[in-house]
Short mmCIF file of C-alpha atoms in Angstrom, two decimals:
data_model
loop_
_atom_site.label_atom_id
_atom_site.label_comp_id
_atom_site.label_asym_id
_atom_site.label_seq_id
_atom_site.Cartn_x
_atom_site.Cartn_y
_atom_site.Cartn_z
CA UNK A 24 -1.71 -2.85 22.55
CA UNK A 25 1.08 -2.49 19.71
CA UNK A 26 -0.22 -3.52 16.02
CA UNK A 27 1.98 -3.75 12.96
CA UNK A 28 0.51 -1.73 9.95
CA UNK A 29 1.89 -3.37 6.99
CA UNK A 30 2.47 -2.06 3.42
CA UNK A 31 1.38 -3.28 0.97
CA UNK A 32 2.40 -3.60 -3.03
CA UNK A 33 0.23 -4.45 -5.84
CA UNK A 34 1.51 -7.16 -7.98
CA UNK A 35 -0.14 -6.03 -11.03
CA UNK A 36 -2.48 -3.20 -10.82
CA UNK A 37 -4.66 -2.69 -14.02
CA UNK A 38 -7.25 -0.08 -14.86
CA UNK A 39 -10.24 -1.64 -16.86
CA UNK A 40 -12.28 1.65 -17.85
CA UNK A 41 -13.89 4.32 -16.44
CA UNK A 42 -17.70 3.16 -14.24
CA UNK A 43 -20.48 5.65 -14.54
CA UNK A 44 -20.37 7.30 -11.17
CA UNK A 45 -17.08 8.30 -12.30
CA UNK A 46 -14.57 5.91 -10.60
CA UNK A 47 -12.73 3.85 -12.68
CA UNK A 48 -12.56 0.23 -12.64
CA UNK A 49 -9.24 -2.44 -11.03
CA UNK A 50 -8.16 -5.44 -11.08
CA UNK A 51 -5.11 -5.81 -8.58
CA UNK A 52 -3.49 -8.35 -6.74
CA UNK A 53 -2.35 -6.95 -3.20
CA UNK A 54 0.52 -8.14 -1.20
CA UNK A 55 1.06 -6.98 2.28
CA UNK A 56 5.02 -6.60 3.34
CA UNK A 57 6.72 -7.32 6.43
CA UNK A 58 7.81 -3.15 7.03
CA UNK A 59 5.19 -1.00 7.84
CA UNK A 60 3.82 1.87 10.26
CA UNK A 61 3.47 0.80 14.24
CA UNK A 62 0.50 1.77 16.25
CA UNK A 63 -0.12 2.03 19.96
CA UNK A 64 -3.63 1.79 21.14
CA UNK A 65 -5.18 1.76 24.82
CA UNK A 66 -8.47 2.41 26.15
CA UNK A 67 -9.16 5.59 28.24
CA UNK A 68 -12.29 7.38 29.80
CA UNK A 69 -13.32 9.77 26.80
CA UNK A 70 -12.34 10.89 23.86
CA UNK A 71 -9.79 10.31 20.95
CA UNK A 72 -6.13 11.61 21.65
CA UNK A 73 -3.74 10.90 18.56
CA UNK A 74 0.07 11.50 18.72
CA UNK A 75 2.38 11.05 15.25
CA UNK A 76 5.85 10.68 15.30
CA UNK A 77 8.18 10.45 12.30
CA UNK A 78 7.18 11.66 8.45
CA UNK A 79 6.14 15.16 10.08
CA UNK A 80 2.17 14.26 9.48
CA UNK A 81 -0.26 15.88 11.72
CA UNK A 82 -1.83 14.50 14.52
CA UNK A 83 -5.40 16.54 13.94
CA UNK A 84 -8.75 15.49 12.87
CA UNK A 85 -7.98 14.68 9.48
CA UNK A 86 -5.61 12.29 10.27
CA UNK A 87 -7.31 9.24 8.87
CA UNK A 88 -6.32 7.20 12.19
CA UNK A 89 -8.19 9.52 13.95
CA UNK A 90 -11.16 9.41 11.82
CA UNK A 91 -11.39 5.49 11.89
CA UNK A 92 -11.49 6.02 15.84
CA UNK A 93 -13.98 8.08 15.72
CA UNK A 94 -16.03 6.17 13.05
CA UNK A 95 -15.72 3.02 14.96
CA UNK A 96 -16.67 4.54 18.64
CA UNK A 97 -19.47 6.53 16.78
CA UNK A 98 -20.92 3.17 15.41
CA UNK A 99 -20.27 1.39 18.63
CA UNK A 100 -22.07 3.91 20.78
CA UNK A 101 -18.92 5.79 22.42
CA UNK A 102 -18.26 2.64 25.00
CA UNK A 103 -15.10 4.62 25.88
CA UNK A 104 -12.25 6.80 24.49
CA UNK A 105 -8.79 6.13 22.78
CA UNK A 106 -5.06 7.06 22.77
CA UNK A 107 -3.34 5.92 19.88
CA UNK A 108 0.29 6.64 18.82
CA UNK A 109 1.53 6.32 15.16
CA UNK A 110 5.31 5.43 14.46
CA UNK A 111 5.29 6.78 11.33
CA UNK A 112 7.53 4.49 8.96
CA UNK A 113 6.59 4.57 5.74
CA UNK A 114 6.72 7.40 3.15
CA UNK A 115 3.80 9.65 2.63
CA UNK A 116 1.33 9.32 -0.93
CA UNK A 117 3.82 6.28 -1.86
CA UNK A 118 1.94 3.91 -2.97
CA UNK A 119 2.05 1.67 -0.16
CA UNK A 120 -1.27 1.61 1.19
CA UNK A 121 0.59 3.38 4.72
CA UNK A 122 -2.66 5.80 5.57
CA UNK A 123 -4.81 2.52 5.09
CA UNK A 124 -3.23 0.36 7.01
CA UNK A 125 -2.96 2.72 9.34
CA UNK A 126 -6.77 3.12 9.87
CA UNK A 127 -7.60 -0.75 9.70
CA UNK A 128 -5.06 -1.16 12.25
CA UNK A 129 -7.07 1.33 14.56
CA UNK A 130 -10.29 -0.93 13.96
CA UNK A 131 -8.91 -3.93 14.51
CA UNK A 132 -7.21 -2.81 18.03
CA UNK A 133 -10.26 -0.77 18.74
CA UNK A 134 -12.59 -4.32 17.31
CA UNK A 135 -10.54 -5.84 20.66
CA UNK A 136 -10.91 -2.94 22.90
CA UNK A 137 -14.21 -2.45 22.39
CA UNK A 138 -16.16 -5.67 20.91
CA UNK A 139 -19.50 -4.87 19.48
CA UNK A 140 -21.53 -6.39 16.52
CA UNK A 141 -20.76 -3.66 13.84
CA UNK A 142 -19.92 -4.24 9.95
CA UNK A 143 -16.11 -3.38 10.07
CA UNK A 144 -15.43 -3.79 6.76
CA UNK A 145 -18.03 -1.51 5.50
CA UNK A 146 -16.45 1.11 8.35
CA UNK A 147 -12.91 0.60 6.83
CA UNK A 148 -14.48 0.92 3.20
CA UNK A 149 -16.05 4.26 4.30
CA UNK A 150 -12.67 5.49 5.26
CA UNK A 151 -10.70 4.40 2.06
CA UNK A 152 -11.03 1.75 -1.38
CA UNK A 153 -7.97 0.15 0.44
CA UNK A 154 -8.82 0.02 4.05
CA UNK A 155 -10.70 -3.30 3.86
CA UNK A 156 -7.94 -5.27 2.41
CA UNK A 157 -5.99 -4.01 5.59
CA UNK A 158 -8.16 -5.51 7.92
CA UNK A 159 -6.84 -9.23 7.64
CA UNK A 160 -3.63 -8.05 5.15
CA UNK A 161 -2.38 -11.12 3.15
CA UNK A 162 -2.09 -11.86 -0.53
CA UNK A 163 -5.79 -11.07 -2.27
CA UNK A 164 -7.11 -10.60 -5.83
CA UNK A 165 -8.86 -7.12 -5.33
CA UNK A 166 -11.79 -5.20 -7.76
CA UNK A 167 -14.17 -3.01 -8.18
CA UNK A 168 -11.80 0.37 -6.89
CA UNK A 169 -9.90 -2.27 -5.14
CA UNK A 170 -12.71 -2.92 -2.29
CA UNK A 171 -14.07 -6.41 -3.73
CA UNK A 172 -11.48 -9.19 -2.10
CA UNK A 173 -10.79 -12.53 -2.63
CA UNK A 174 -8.16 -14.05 -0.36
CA UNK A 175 -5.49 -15.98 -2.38
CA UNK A 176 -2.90 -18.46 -0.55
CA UNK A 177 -0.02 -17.06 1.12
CA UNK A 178 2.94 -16.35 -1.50
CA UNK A 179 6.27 -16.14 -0.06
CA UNK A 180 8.42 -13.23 -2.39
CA UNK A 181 11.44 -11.14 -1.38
CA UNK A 182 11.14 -7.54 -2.43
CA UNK A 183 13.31 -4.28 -2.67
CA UNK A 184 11.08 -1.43 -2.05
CA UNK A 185 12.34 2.03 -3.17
CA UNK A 186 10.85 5.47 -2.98
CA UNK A 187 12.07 8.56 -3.71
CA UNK A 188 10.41 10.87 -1.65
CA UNK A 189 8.56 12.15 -4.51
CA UNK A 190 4.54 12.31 -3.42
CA UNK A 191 1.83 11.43 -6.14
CA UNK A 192 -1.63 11.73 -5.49
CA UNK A 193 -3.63 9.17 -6.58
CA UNK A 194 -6.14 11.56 -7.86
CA UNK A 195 -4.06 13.22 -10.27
CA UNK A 196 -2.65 9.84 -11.50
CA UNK A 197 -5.94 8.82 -12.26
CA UNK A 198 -7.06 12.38 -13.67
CA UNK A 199 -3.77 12.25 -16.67
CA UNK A 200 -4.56 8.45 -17.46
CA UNK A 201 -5.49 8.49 -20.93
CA UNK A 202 -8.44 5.73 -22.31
CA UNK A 203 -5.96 4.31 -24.61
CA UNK A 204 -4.55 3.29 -21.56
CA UNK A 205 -7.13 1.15 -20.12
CA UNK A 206 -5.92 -2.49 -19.94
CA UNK A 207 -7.47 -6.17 -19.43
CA UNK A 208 -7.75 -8.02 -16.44
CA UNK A 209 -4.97 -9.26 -15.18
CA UNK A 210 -4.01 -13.26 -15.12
CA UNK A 211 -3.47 -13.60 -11.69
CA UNK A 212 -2.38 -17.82 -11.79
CA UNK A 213 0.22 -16.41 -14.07
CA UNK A 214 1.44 -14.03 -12.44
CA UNK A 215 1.70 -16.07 -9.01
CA UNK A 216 2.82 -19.23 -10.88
CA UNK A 217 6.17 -16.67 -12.29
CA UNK A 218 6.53 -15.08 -9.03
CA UNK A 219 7.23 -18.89 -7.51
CA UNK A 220 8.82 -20.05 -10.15
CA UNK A 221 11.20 -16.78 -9.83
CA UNK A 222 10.58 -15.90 -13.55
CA UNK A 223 9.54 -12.40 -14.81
CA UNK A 224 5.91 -12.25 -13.52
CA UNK A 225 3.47 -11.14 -16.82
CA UNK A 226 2.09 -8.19 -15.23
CA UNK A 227 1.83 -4.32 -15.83
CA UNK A 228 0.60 -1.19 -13.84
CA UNK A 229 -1.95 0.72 -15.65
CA UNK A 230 -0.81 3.97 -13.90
CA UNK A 231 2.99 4.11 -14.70
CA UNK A 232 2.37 6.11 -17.94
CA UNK A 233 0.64 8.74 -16.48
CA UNK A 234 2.47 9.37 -13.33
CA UNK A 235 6.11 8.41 -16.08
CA UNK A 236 4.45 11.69 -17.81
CA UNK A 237 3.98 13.73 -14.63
CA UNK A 238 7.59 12.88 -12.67
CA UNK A 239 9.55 11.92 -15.69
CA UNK A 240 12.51 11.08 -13.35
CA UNK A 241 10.73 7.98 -11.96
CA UNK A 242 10.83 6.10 -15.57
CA UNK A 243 14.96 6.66 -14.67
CA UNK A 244 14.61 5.14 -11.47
CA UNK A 245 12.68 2.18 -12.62
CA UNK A 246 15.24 1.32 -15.09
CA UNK A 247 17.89 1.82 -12.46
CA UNK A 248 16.52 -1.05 -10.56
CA UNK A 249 15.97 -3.33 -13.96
CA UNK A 250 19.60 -2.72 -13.87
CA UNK A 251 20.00 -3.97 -11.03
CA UNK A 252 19.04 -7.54 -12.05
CA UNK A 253 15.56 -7.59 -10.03
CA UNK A 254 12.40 -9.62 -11.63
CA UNK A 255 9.27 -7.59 -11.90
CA UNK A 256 10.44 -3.85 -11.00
CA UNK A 257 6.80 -2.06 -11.05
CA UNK A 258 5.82 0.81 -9.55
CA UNK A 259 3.18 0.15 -6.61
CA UNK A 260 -0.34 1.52 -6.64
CA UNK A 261 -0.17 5.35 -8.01
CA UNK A 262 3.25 5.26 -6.85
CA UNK A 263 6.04 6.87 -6.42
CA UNK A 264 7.52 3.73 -4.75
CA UNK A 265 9.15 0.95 -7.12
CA UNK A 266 9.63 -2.15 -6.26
CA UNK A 267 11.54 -5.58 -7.47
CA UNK A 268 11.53 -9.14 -6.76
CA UNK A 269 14.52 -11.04 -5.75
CA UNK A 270 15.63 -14.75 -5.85
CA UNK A 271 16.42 -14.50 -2.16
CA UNK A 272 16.78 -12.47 1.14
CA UNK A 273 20.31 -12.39 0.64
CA UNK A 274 19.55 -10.61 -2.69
CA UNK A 275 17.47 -7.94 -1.77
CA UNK A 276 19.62 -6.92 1.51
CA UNK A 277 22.58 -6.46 -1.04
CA UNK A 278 20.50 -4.86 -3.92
CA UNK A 279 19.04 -2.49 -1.28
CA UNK A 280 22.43 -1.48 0.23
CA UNK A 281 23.58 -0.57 -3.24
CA UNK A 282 20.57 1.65 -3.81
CA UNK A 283 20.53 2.94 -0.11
CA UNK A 284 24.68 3.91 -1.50
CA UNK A 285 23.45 5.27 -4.46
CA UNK A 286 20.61 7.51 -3.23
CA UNK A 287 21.27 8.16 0.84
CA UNK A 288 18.36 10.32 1.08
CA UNK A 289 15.68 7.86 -0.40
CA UNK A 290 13.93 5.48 1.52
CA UNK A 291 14.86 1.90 0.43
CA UNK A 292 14.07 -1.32 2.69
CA UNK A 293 14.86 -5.08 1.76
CA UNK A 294 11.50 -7.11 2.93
CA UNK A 295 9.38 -9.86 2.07
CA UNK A 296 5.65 -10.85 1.86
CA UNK A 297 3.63 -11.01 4.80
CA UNK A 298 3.22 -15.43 5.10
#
């Protein structure tokens, strides 16, 4: 069985305080892209085998695709065993959701494999804040750490993702964000009703000053792609990919073969929303 796991961006991501067990509190609006990581998955006798190619991660036990297999056979009483392969396509600790989406993609091929009355989202929560919006990847309005969903309506956007091979983990974005920092919600009809109308969408990311602070170079590359004429360049989740929006397909393919000119060693894809 071959599964697409999407990307995603967050079209608006900000951080509303801190909560007393020490998390701190989102409002986002996810978006899952058309690139994304693919995933082979077949049944055999016993066991979970996991092969990786591409992006040089390690196909071991803490491989979160191999701990959502074994989470889900656990729960399901071991029915049988797995082989899953992992075309690894998108940058590592970019701020595209890739590990995620990689694990929901396991459940829902292993959900098909191996039916059985379990709670999947509260599996794919287990594994990550993000895994549950994986599970049926859209458009949704996401809070608490980003695991309280509501789906929204398909939104059709063209994007130009870039990353710069720079990794930023989450954890120490969130450790150098500053309480002056916290922001309100976001207003999500707003920012869809810009997006559509191909205006400049009235959102923020509440981690861009701390992670501008840690990897100075990225506040550089953001303004690069202002430059380049793109609505709505934000970085996505704790980053260190940037994305913009663009008027058209046509757009984005030629702002993204600029970039790709510009900076041959940094990943840069032209894509659109998943519809």
């Amino acid at each position: 069985m071959e599964l697409l796991a999407p990307a995603k961006v967050n079209l608006g991501l900000s951080v509303l305080g801190r909560r007393a067990d020490g998390y701190h509190e989102l409002h986002t609006l996810f978006a899952a892209l058309r690139v994304g990581d693919r995933l082979w998955v077949e049944a055999i006798p016993e066991g979970v085998e996991l092969e990786v190619r591409g992006f040089g991660l390690p196909a071991n036990t803490d491989n979160l695709v191999y701990k959502a297999a074994v989470a889900y056979l656990n729960a399901a009483g071991w029915p049988g065993g797995v082989r899953v392969v992992l075309e690894k396509n998108l940058p590592i600790a970019a701020g595209l959701g890739g590990g995620s989406s990689d694990a929901a993609a396991v459940l829902r091929g292993l959900s098909q494999l191996y039916p059985a009355a379990l709670d999947v989202p509260a599996l794919a929560l287990r594994l990550g804040a993000d895994v549950p919006f994986f599970l049926e990847a859209g458009l949704a309005d996401g809070r608490g750490v980003g695991e309280r969903l509501r789906a929204l309506e398909p939104l059709e956007a063209h994007l130009v993702v870039f990353n710069p091979g720079i990794a930023v983990a989450a954890a120490e974005a969130y450790r150098h964000l500053r309480p002056e920092e916290w922001q309100p919600e976001l207003d999500v009809a707003g920012i869809l009703a810009a997006i559509r109308a191909g205006a400049e969408p009235p959102y923020w990311n509440s981690l861009e000053p701390p992670v501008f602070r840690l990897v100075p170079a990225l506040r550089e590359l953001k303004q690069e792609l202002v430059n380049t004429g793109l609505k709505g360049v934000l970085m996505s989740g704790s980053g260190s990919s940037l994305f913009g929006l663009a008027r058209e397909a046509e757009e984005a393919l030629f702002v993204a073969q600029k970039l790709r000119a510009r900076h041959p060693r940094f990943w840069v894809v032209a894509t659109q929303t998943v519809t």
